[in-house]
PDB file of C-alpha atoms in Angstrom:
ATOM      1  CA  ALA A 933      54.980  96.548 105.590  1.00  0.00           C
ATOM      2  CA  GLN A 934      58.388  95.140 106.351  1.00  0.00           C
ATOM      3  CA  SER A 935      61.606  96.522 107.785  1.00  0.00           C
ATOM      4  CA  VAL A 936      65.218  95.401 108.011  1.00  0.00           C
ATOM      5  CA  THR A 937      67.741  96.161 110.722  1.00  0.00           C
ATOM      6  CA  GLN A 938      71.425  95.539 110.266  1.00  0.00           C
ATOM      7  CA  LEU A 939      72.827  95.474 113.754  1.00  0.00           C
ATOM      8  CA  ASP A 940      76.349  96.664 112.964  1.00  0.00           C
ATOM      9  CA  SER A 941      77.144  99.702 110.850  1.00  0.00           C
ATOM     10  CA  GLN A 942      80.841  98.827 110.645  1.00  0.00           C
ATOM     11  CA  VAL A 943      82.721  95.569 111.153  1.00  0.00           C
ATOM     12  CA  PRO A 944      86.535  95.591 111.133  1.00  0.00           C
ATOM     13  CA  VAL A 945      88.264  92.219 110.895  1.00  0.00           C
ATOM     14  CA  PHE A 946      91.695  90.840 110.117  1.00  0.00           C
ATOM     15  CA  GLU A 947      92.392  88.842 106.991  1.00  0.00           C
ATOM     16  CA  GLU A 948      91.668  85.095 107.292  1.00  0.00           C
ATOM     17  CA  ALA A 949      89.479  85.632 110.360  1.00  0.00           C
ATOM     18  CA  PRO A 950      85.812  84.577 110.377  1.00  0.00           C
ATOM     19  CA  VAL A 951      83.097  87.202 110.143  1.00  0.00           C
ATOM     20  CA  GLU A 952      79.361  87.454 110.818  1.00  0.00           C
ATOM     21  CA  LEU A 953      77.188  90.333 109.639  1.00  0.00           C
ATOM     22  CA  ARG A 954      73.879  90.432 111.465  1.00  0.00           C
ATOM     23  CA  CYS A 955      70.458  91.118 109.970  1.00  0.00           C
ATOM     24  CA  ASN A 956      67.041  91.073 111.614  1.00  0.00           C
ATOM     25  CA  TYR A 957      63.774  91.708 109.830  1.00  0.00           C
ATOM     26  CA  SER A 958      60.185  92.461 110.678  1.00  0.00           C
ATOM     27  CA  SER A 959      57.218  91.537 108.522  1.00  0.00           C
ATOM     28  CA  SER A 960      53.552  90.634 108.947  1.00  0.00           C
ATOM     29  CA  VAL A 961      53.722  88.295 105.940  1.00  0.00           C
ATOM     30  CA  SER A 962      56.135  85.719 104.588  1.00  0.00           C
ATOM     31  CA  VAL A 963      59.263  87.158 103.034  1.00  0.00           C
ATOM     32  CA  TYR A 964      62.165  86.199 100.868  1.00  0.00           C
ATOM     33  CA  LEU A 965      65.611  87.251 102.065  1.00  0.00           C
ATOM     34  CA  PHE A 966      68.684  88.531 100.260  1.00  0.00           C
ATOM     35  CA  TRP A 967      72.215  89.743 100.844  1.00  0.00           C
ATOM     36  CA  TYR A 968      73.813  92.168  98.381  1.00  0.00           C
ATOM     37  CA  VAL A 969      77.382  93.479  98.254  1.00  0.00           C
ATOM     38  CA  GLN A 970      78.392  96.920  97.022  1.00  0.00           C
ATOM     39  CA  TYR A 971      82.004  97.660  96.145  1.00  0.00           C
ATOM     40  CA  PRO A 972      83.098 101.323  95.988  1.00  0.00           C
ATOM     41  CA  ASN A 973      81.551 103.242  93.091  1.00  0.00           C
ATOM     42  CA  GLN A 974      79.678 100.174  91.871  1.00  0.00           C
ATOM     43  CA  GLY A 975      76.114  98.942  91.913  1.00  0.00           C
ATOM     44  CA  LEU A 976      74.806  96.158  94.117  1.00  0.00           C
ATOM     45  CA  GLN A 977      75.613  92.527  93.383  1.00  0.00           C
ATOM     46  CA  LEU A 978      73.559  89.637  94.698  1.00  0.00           C
ATOM     47  CA  LEU A 979      75.525  87.435  97.128  1.00  0.00           C
ATOM     48  CA  LEU A 980      72.821  84.954  98.034  1.00  0.00           C
ATOM     49  CA  LYS A 981      69.092  84.549  98.520  1.00  0.00           C
ATOM     50  CA  TYR A 982      66.656  82.500 100.561  1.00  0.00           C
ATOM     51  CA  LEU A 983      63.380  81.687  98.843  1.00  0.00           C
ATOM     52  CA  SER A 984      62.487  78.304 100.354  1.00  0.00           C
ATOM     53  CA  GLY A 985      63.964  74.952 101.357  1.00  0.00           C
ATOM     54  CA  SER A 986      67.136  74.569 103.396  1.00  0.00           C
ATOM     55  CA  THR A 987      67.617  77.378 105.866  1.00  0.00           C
ATOM     56  CA  LEU A 988      71.372  77.386 105.224  1.00  0.00           C
ATOM     57  CA  VAL A 989      72.056  79.165 101.974  1.00  0.00           C
ATOM     58  CA  LYS A 990      75.386  79.269 100.195  1.00  0.00           C
ATOM     59  CA  GLY A 991      76.329  82.129  97.925  1.00  0.00           C
ATOM     60  CA  ILE A 992      79.192  83.449  95.888  1.00  0.00           C
ATOM     61  CA  ASN A 993      82.695  84.196  97.173  1.00  0.00           C
ATOM     62  CA  GLY A 994      82.406  81.678 100.023  1.00  0.00           C
ATOM     63  CA  PHE A 995      79.604  83.472 101.872  1.00  0.00           C
ATOM     64  CA  GLU A 996      76.679  81.695 103.496  1.00  0.00           C
ATOM     65  CA  ALA A 997      73.654  82.776 105.505  1.00  0.00           C
ATOM     66  CA  GLU A 998      71.185  81.050 107.784  1.00  0.00           C
ATOM     67  CA  PHE A 999      67.486  81.867 107.895  1.00  0.00           C
ATOM     68  CA  ASN A1000      66.062  81.663 111.412  1.00  0.00           C
ATOM     69  CA  LYS A1001      62.315  82.154 111.295  1.00  0.00           C
ATOM     70  CA  SER A1002      61.767  82.131 115.058  1.00  0.00           C
ATOM     71  CA  GLN A1003      64.348  84.847 115.576  1.00  0.00           C
ATOM     72  CA  THR A1004      63.493  86.631 112.308  1.00  0.00           C
ATOM     73  CA  SER A1005      67.168  86.770 111.424  1.00  0.00           C
ATOM     74  CA  PHE A1006      69.289  86.158 108.350  1.00  0.00           C
ATOM     75  CA  HIS A1007      72.914  86.525 109.400  1.00  0.00           C
ATOM     76  CA  LEU A1008      75.708  86.429 106.823  1.00  0.00           C
ATOM     77  CA  ARG A1009      78.897  84.495 107.543  1.00  0.00           C
ATOM     78  CA  LYS A1010      82.250  83.708 106.012  1.00  0.00           C
ATOM     79  CA  PRO A1011      84.780  81.418 107.712  1.00  0.00           C
ATOM     80  CA  SER A1012      87.869  83.205 106.369  1.00  0.00           C
ATOM     81  CA  VAL A1013      87.808  86.683 104.837  1.00  0.00           C
ATOM     82  CA  HIS A1014      90.113  88.235 102.273  1.00  0.00           C
ATOM     83  CA  ILE A1015      91.176  91.806 101.665  1.00  0.00           C
ATOM     84  CA  SER A1016      88.993  91.762  98.567  1.00  0.00           C
ATOM     85  CA  ASP A1017      85.874  91.250 100.735  1.00  0.00           C
ATOM     86  CA  THR A1018      86.145  94.845 101.911  1.00  0.00           C
ATOM     87  CA  ALA A1019      82.839  96.385 100.823  1.00  0.00           C
ATOM     88  CA  GLU A1020      79.406  97.393 102.063  1.00  0.00           C
ATOM     89  CA  TYR A1021      76.870  94.638 102.586  1.00  0.00           C
ATOM     90  CA  PHE A1022      73.102  95.063 102.481  1.00  0.00           C
ATOM     91  CA  CYS A1023      70.424  92.746 103.778  1.00  0.00           C
ATOM     92  CA  ALA A1024      67.048  92.970 102.017  1.00  0.00           C
ATOM     93  CA  VAL A1025      63.597  91.410 102.173  1.00  0.00           C
ATOM     94  CA  ALA A1026      60.817  91.034  99.632  1.00  0.00           C
ATOM     95  CA  GLN A1027      57.199  90.185 100.277  1.00  0.00           C
ATOM     96  CA  THR A1028      56.463  86.749  98.837  1.00  0.00           C
ATOM     97  CA  ALA A1029      53.203  87.516  97.088  1.00  0.00           C
ATOM     98  CA  GLY A1030      50.259  89.801  96.779  1.00  0.00           C
ATOM     99  CA  GLY A1031      49.548  93.420  95.975  1.00  0.00           C
ATOM    100  CA  THR A1032      51.833  96.067  94.612  1.00  0.00           C
ATOM    101  CA  SER A1033      54.614  95.111  97.038  1.00  0.00           C
ATOM    102  CA  TYR A1034      55.305  91.939  95.057  1.00  0.00           C
ATOM    103  CA  GLY A1035      59.015  91.790  94.283  1.00  0.00           C
ATOM    104  CA  LYS A1036      59.741  95.086  95.997  1.00  0.00           C
ATOM    105  CA  LEU A1037      62.981  94.999  98.007  1.00  0.00           C
ATOM    106  CA  THR A1038      63.294  96.709 101.378  1.00  0.00           C
ATOM    107  CA  PHE A1039      66.929  97.210 102.342  1.00  0.00           C
ATOM    108  CA  GLY A1040      68.718  97.569 105.632  1.00  0.00           C
ATOM    109  CA  GLN A1041      71.050 100.484 106.184  1.00  0.00           C
ATOM    110  CA  GLY A1042      74.173  98.521 105.343  1.00  0.00           C
ATOM    111  CA  THR A1043      77.255  97.154 107.115  1.00  0.00           C
ATOM    112  CA  ILE A1044      80.711  98.267 106.051  1.00  0.00           C
ATOM    113  CA  LEU A1045      83.105  95.332 106.270  1.00  0.00           C
ATOM    114  CA  THR A1046      86.757  96.341 106.403  1.00  0.00           C
ATOM    115  CA  VAL A1047      89.340  93.585 106.171  1.00  0.00           C
ATOM    116  CA  HIS A1048      92.768  94.511 107.493  1.00  0.00           C
ATOM    117  CA  PRO A1049      96.008  92.725 106.519  1.00  0.00           C
TER     118      PRO A1049
ATOM    119  CA  GLU B1364      75.441  89.468  78.530  1.00  0.00           C
ATOM    120  CA  ALA B1365      75.541  93.227  78.968  1.00  0.00           C
ATOM    121  CA  GLY B1366      74.552  94.529  82.390  1.00  0.00           C
ATOM    122  CA  VAL B1367      72.350  97.441  83.356  1.00  0.00           C
ATOM    123  CA  ALA B1368      73.718 100.667  81.895  1.00  0.00           C
ATOM    124  CA  GLN B1369      73.308 104.071  83.488  1.00  0.00           C
ATOM    125  CA  SER B1370      74.415 107.556  82.519  1.00  0.00           C
ATOM    126  CA  PRO B1371      75.795 109.892  83.498  1.00  0.00           C
ATOM    127  CA  ARG B1372      77.913 108.392  86.282  1.00  0.00           C
ATOM    128  CA  TYR B1373      78.343 111.705  88.069  1.00  0.00           C
ATOM    129  CA  LYS B1374      76.407 114.958  88.010  1.00  0.00           C
ATOM    130  CA  ILE B1375      76.808 118.202  89.934  1.00  0.00           C
ATOM    131  CA  ILE B1376      74.061 120.815  89.762  1.00  0.00           C
ATOM    132  CA  GLU B1377      72.882 123.795  91.737  1.00  0.00           C
ATOM    133  CA  LYS B1378      69.656 123.708  93.700  1.00  0.00           C
ATOM    134  CA  ARG B1379      66.555 124.569  91.703  1.00  0.00           C
ATOM    135  CA  GLN B1380      68.144 123.253  88.495  1.00  0.00           C
ATOM    136  CA  SER B1381      66.805 120.210  86.680  1.00  0.00           C
ATOM    137  CA  VAL B1382      68.573 116.927  85.938  1.00  0.00           C
ATOM    138  CA  ALA B1383      67.817 113.694  84.110  1.00  0.00           C
ATOM    139  CA  PHE B1384      69.226 110.213  84.477  1.00  0.00           C
ATOM    140  CA  TRP B1385      69.060 107.435  81.913  1.00  0.00           C
ATOM    141  CA  CYS B1386      68.900 103.669  82.381  1.00  0.00           C
ATOM    142  CA  ASN B1387      69.047 100.820  79.899  1.00  0.00           C
ATOM    143  CA  PRO B1388      68.115  97.489  81.545  1.00  0.00           C
ATOM    144  CA  ILE B1389      69.297  94.026  80.638  1.00  0.00           C
ATOM    145  CA  SER B1390      67.743  92.895  77.362  1.00  0.00           C
ATOM    146  CA  GLY B1391      64.490  91.049  77.913  1.00  0.00           C
ATOM    147  CA  HIS B1392      63.966  92.265  81.469  1.00  0.00           C
ATOM    148  CA  ALA B1393      60.369  93.389  81.881  1.00  0.00           C
ATOM    149  CA  THR B1394      60.677  94.984  85.310  1.00  0.00           C
ATOM    150  CA  LEU B1395      62.706  98.126  85.950  1.00  0.00           C
ATOM    151  CA  TYR B1396      63.339  99.847  89.276  1.00  0.00           C
ATOM    152  CA  TRP B1397      64.748 103.221  90.299  1.00  0.00           C
ATOM    153  CA  TYR B1398      66.258 103.492  93.778  1.00  0.00           C
ATOM    154  CA  GLN B1399      67.616 106.445  95.735  1.00  0.00           C
ATOM    155  CA  GLN B1400      70.599 105.708  97.992  1.00  0.00           C
ATOM    156  CA  ILE B1401      71.489 108.507 100.388  1.00  0.00           C
ATOM    157  CA  LEU B1402      74.954 108.319 101.915  1.00  0.00           C
ATOM    158  CA  GLY B1403      74.982 105.942 104.876  1.00  0.00           C
ATOM    159  CA  GLN B1404      71.610 104.396 104.046  1.00  0.00           C
ATOM    160  CA  GLY B1405      70.319 101.466 102.081  1.00  0.00           C
ATOM    161  CA  PRO B1406      68.643 101.955  98.708  1.00  0.00           C
ATOM    162  CA  LYS B1407      65.033 103.128  98.799  1.00  0.00           C
ATOM    163  CA  LEU B1408      62.676 102.269  95.967  1.00  0.00           C
ATOM    164  CA  LEU B1409      61.360 105.310  94.111  1.00  0.00           C
ATOM    165  CA  ILE B1410      59.436 103.685  91.278  1.00  0.00           C
ATOM    166  CA  GLN B1411      58.868 100.264  89.721  1.00  0.00           C
ATOM    167  CA  PHE B1412      57.839  99.640  86.113  1.00  0.00           C
ATOM    168  CA  GLN B1413      56.439  96.460  84.610  1.00  0.00           C
ATOM    169  CA  ASN B1414      57.073  96.882  80.869  1.00  0.00           C
ATOM    170  CA  ASN B1415      55.966 100.496  80.309  1.00  0.00           C
ATOM    171  CA  GLY B1416      53.423 100.620  83.134  1.00  0.00           C
ATOM    172  CA  VAL B1417      54.004 101.915  86.662  1.00  0.00           C
ATOM    173  CA  VAL B1418      53.533  99.251  89.349  1.00  0.00           C
ATOM    174  CA  ASP B1419      54.586 101.220  92.415  1.00  0.00           C
ATOM    175  CA  ASP B1420      55.488 104.901  92.743  1.00  0.00           C
ATOM    176  CA  SER B1421      54.328 105.378  96.313  1.00  0.00           C
ATOM    177  CA  GLN B1422      57.715 106.703  97.461  1.00  0.00           C
ATOM    178  CA  LEU B1423      58.341 109.007  94.495  1.00  0.00           C
ATOM    179  CA  PRO B1424      58.137 112.726  95.416  1.00  0.00           C
ATOM    180  CA  LYS B1425      55.839 113.522  92.539  1.00  0.00           C
ATOM    181  CA  ASP B1426      56.001 117.284  92.985  1.00  0.00           C
ATOM    182  CA  ARG B1427      59.583 117.233  91.700  1.00  0.00           C
ATOM    183  CA  PHE B1428      60.425 113.728  90.473  1.00  0.00           C
ATOM    184  CA  SER B1429      59.126 112.074  87.323  1.00  0.00           C
ATOM    185  CA  ALA B1430      60.017 108.907  85.479  1.00  0.00           C
ATOM    186  CA  GLU B1431      59.019 107.270  82.246  1.00  0.00           C
ATOM    187  CA  ARG B1432      59.621 104.067  80.335  1.00  0.00           C
ATOM    188  CA  LEU B1433      57.830 104.783  77.111  1.00  0.00           C
ATOM    189  CA  LYS B1434      58.735 101.760  74.978  1.00  0.00           C
ATOM    190  CA  GLY B1435      59.121  99.307  77.830  1.00  0.00           C
ATOM    191  CA  VAL B1436      62.895  99.266  77.493  1.00  0.00           C
ATOM    192  CA  ASP B1437      65.046 102.158  78.675  1.00  0.00           C
ATOM    193  CA  SER B1438      63.920 104.663  81.265  1.00  0.00           C
ATOM    194  CA  THR B1439      64.531 108.247  82.314  1.00  0.00           C
ATOM    195  CA  LEU B1440      64.274 109.690  85.819  1.00  0.00           C
ATOM    196  CA  LYS B1441      63.998 113.472  86.111  1.00  0.00           C
ATOM    197  CA  ILE B1442      64.239 115.871  89.027  1.00  0.00           C
ATOM    198  CA  GLN B1443      62.898 119.390  88.621  1.00  0.00           C
ATOM    199  CA  PRO B1444      63.674 121.494  90.590  1.00  0.00           C
ATOM    200  CA  ALA B1445      66.433 119.819  92.598  1.00  0.00           C
ATOM    201  CA  LYS B1446      66.879 120.348  96.334  1.00  0.00           C
ATOM    202  CA  LEU B1447      69.969 119.879  98.473  1.00  0.00           C
ATOM    203  CA  GLU B1448      68.446 116.746 100.032  1.00  0.00           C
ATOM    204  CA  ASP B1449      68.285 115.100  96.601  1.00  0.00           C
ATOM    205  CA  SER B1450      72.054 114.545  96.756  1.00  0.00           C
ATOM    206  CA  ALA B1451      72.361 110.770  96.526  1.00  0.00           C
ATOM    207  CA  VAL B1452      73.242 107.879  94.266  1.00  0.00           C
ATOM    208  CA  TYR B1453      70.412 106.918  91.927  1.00  0.00           C
ATOM    209  CA  LEU B1454      70.448 103.224  91.125  1.00  0.00           C
ATOM    210  CA  CYS B1455      68.600 101.501  88.338  1.00  0.00           C
ATOM    211  CA  ALA B1456      67.866  97.789  88.512  1.00  0.00           C
ATOM    212  CA  SER B1457      66.042  95.301  86.335  1.00  0.00           C
ATOM    213  CA  SER B1458      64.607  91.823  86.639  1.00  0.00           C
ATOM    214  CA  LEU B1459      62.972  89.329  84.315  1.00  0.00           C
ATOM    215  CA  GLY B1460      59.499  90.117  85.584  1.00  0.00           C
ATOM    216  CA  TRP B1461      56.770  88.767  87.810  1.00  0.00           C
ATOM    217  CA  GLY B1462      58.000  85.854  89.874  1.00  0.00           C
ATOM    218  CA  SER B1463      61.638  86.825  89.497  1.00  0.00           C
ATOM    219  CA  TYR B1464      63.129  88.173  92.674  1.00  0.00           C
ATOM    220  CA  GLU B1465      66.683  88.605  91.448  1.00  0.00           C
ATOM    221  CA  GLN B1466      67.374  92.212  90.599  1.00  0.00           C
ATOM    222  CA  TYR B1467      70.437  93.280  88.630  1.00  0.00           C
ATOM    223  CA  PHE B1468      71.812  96.714  89.454  1.00  0.00           C
ATOM    224  CA  GLY B1469      73.566  99.309  87.346  1.00  0.00           C
ATOM    225  CA  PRO B1470      76.587 101.272  88.621  1.00  0.00           C
ATOM    226  CA  GLY B1471      74.450 104.240  89.633  1.00  0.00           C
ATOM    227  CA  THR B1472      74.541 107.984  89.073  1.00  0.00           C
ATOM    228  CA  ARG B1473      76.004 110.081  91.866  1.00  0.00           C
ATOM    229  CA  LEU B1474      74.148 113.396  92.106  1.00  0.00           C
ATOM    230  CA  THR B1475      75.508 116.322  94.083  1.00  0.00           C
ATOM    231  CA  VAL B1476      73.235 119.323  94.554  1.00  0.00           C
ATOM    232  CA  THR B1477      75.034 122.474  95.731  1.00  0.00           C
TER     233      THR B1477
END
């Protein structure tokens, strides 16, 4: 079984400032890692994913995340945020292979990012 | 390409009533998921279908929840009877199938049980 902990429930930041949303995970097997964004009254949209290869992953809207296996973390970053980035962000993991858990996403509890002008 | 469609978008019912939600996945997507998202929490998987077969329903409260995907395309999730704690957003997602980890989500149905 795996679990995901998002260390901050809310992150307020001013426009054009950098931001980091923190995510730690726990798993007894190898996992794939994801960040999703949810705008008000909408479904989840994939921001980026780590499946293999370079530990620095770039996604849409200028976001990037770094996979750190030793620290079991997958923090999301953006060097300069915009008002339009205000949303809730979810970190998720999926078991890489085997059994009925294949492809199943386990989500963290979410981080609300609020960008102030 | 059309996205995942869900209806209704909002539903208010009284406890002990029944309710049904509908989902139409992206065309060609073999895998369909239903998630429950309680306010302030991340989505929790209720059931996963591969074509019209159930892959994982370990977290589905089977005494009151049921789901079907009869023709391997659209799906219905039903709650009967509803409880206050069922108030949540019900999200449907789809993916191409085995080996595809990218899930595409619908807008969700917000259920309020009074």
